[in-house]
Coordinates of C-alpha atoms in Angstrom, one line a residue:
G10 CA 65.9 95.1 130.4
S11 CA 68.8 95.9 128.1
D12 CA 66.2 97.6 125.7
D13 CA 65.6 100.4 128.2
I14 CA 66.6 103.9 126.9
I15 CA 69.8 105.2 128.4
A16 CA 69.5 108.9 128.5
G17 CA 72.7 110.2 130.0
N18 CA 76.2 109.2 131.1
V19 CA 77.2 107.9 134.5
S20 CA 79.0 110.6 136.6
K21 CA 81.3 109.3 139.3
Y22 CA 79.0 106.4 139.9
I23 CA 80.2 104.1 142.7
V24 CA 79.2 100.5 142.2
L25 CA 78.5 98.7 145.5
P26 CA 77.7 95.0 146.0
A27 CA 74.1 94.2 146.6
G28 CA 73.2 94.5 150.3
Y29 CA 76.4 96.4 151.2
C30 CA 76.0 99.4 153.6
G31 CA 78.7 101.8 154.5
Q32 CA 81.4 103.8 153.0
P33 CA 82.9 102.6 149.7
K34 CA 86.2 100.6 150.1
K35 CA 89.2 100.0 147.8
G36 CA 87.9 97.8 145.1
H37 CA 84.4 99.3 144.9
L38 CA 84.8 100.7 141.4
I39 CA 83.9 104.3 140.5
F40 CA 82.8 104.7 136.8
D41 CA 82.7 108.1 135.1
A42 CA 81.7 109.1 131.6
C43 CA 80.7 112.7 132.3
F44 CA 83.0 114.3 129.7
E45 CA 83.1 114.9 126.0
S46 CA 82.7 111.7 124.0
G47 CA 81.9 109.6 127.2
N48 CA 79.2 107.1 126.5
L49 CA 78.7 104.8 129.5
G50 CA 75.0 104.9 130.4
R51 CA 74.6 102.3 133.1
V52 CA 76.6 99.8 135.2
H53 CA 75.4 96.7 137.1
H54 CA 77.5 94.9 139.6
V55 CA 77.6 91.1 138.9
T56 CA 80.6 89.9 141.0
E57 CA 83.7 91.4 142.5
F58 CA 85.4 91.0 139.1
E59 CA 82.4 91.2 136.7
Y60 CA 80.2 94.2 135.8
D61 CA 77.5 94.6 133.1
L62 CA 78.2 97.9 131.2
F63 CA 75.6 99.5 129.1
I64 CA 76.9 101.8 126.4
R65 CA 74.8 104.7 125.0
P66 CA 74.3 104.7 121.3
D67 CA 76.3 107.1 119.1
T68 CA 74.6 110.4 118.7
C69 CA 74.8 110.4 114.9
N70 CA 74.1 106.7 114.5
P71 CA 71.8 105.3 117.2
R72 CA 71.8 101.8 115.7
F73 CA 75.4 101.1 116.6
R74 CA 77.5 100.9 119.7
V75 CA 81.0 100.2 118.3
W76 CA 83.2 102.3 120.7
F77 CA 83.3 103.1 124.4
N78 CA 84.9 105.9 126.4
F79 CA 84.8 106.0 130.3
T80 CA 87.1 106.0 133.3
V81 CA 87.4 103.6 136.2
E82 CA 88.8 104.5 139.6
N83 CA 89.3 103.0 143.0
V84 CA 90.7 99.6 141.8
K85 CA 92.6 97.4 144.2
E86 CA 95.6 95.3 143.3
S87 CA 94.9 92.3 141.1
Q88 CA 91.3 93.3 140.5

């Protein structure tokens, strides 16, 4: 559930659709937050254009998640 503890950041995490086998294609997004101030803890694929993103809490204030910092690669045109 969304109450699970998120311990670390995603690092070049490739999100593939459920049941997909094979090499990632253009449009299979790659999320990365493995850098200073990155805070993306988990990603779930919902649809081609929808993802659930789980942001780690701020180190100094674990009650709040008011900012986010991560990168996304491998997008295709009009995605």
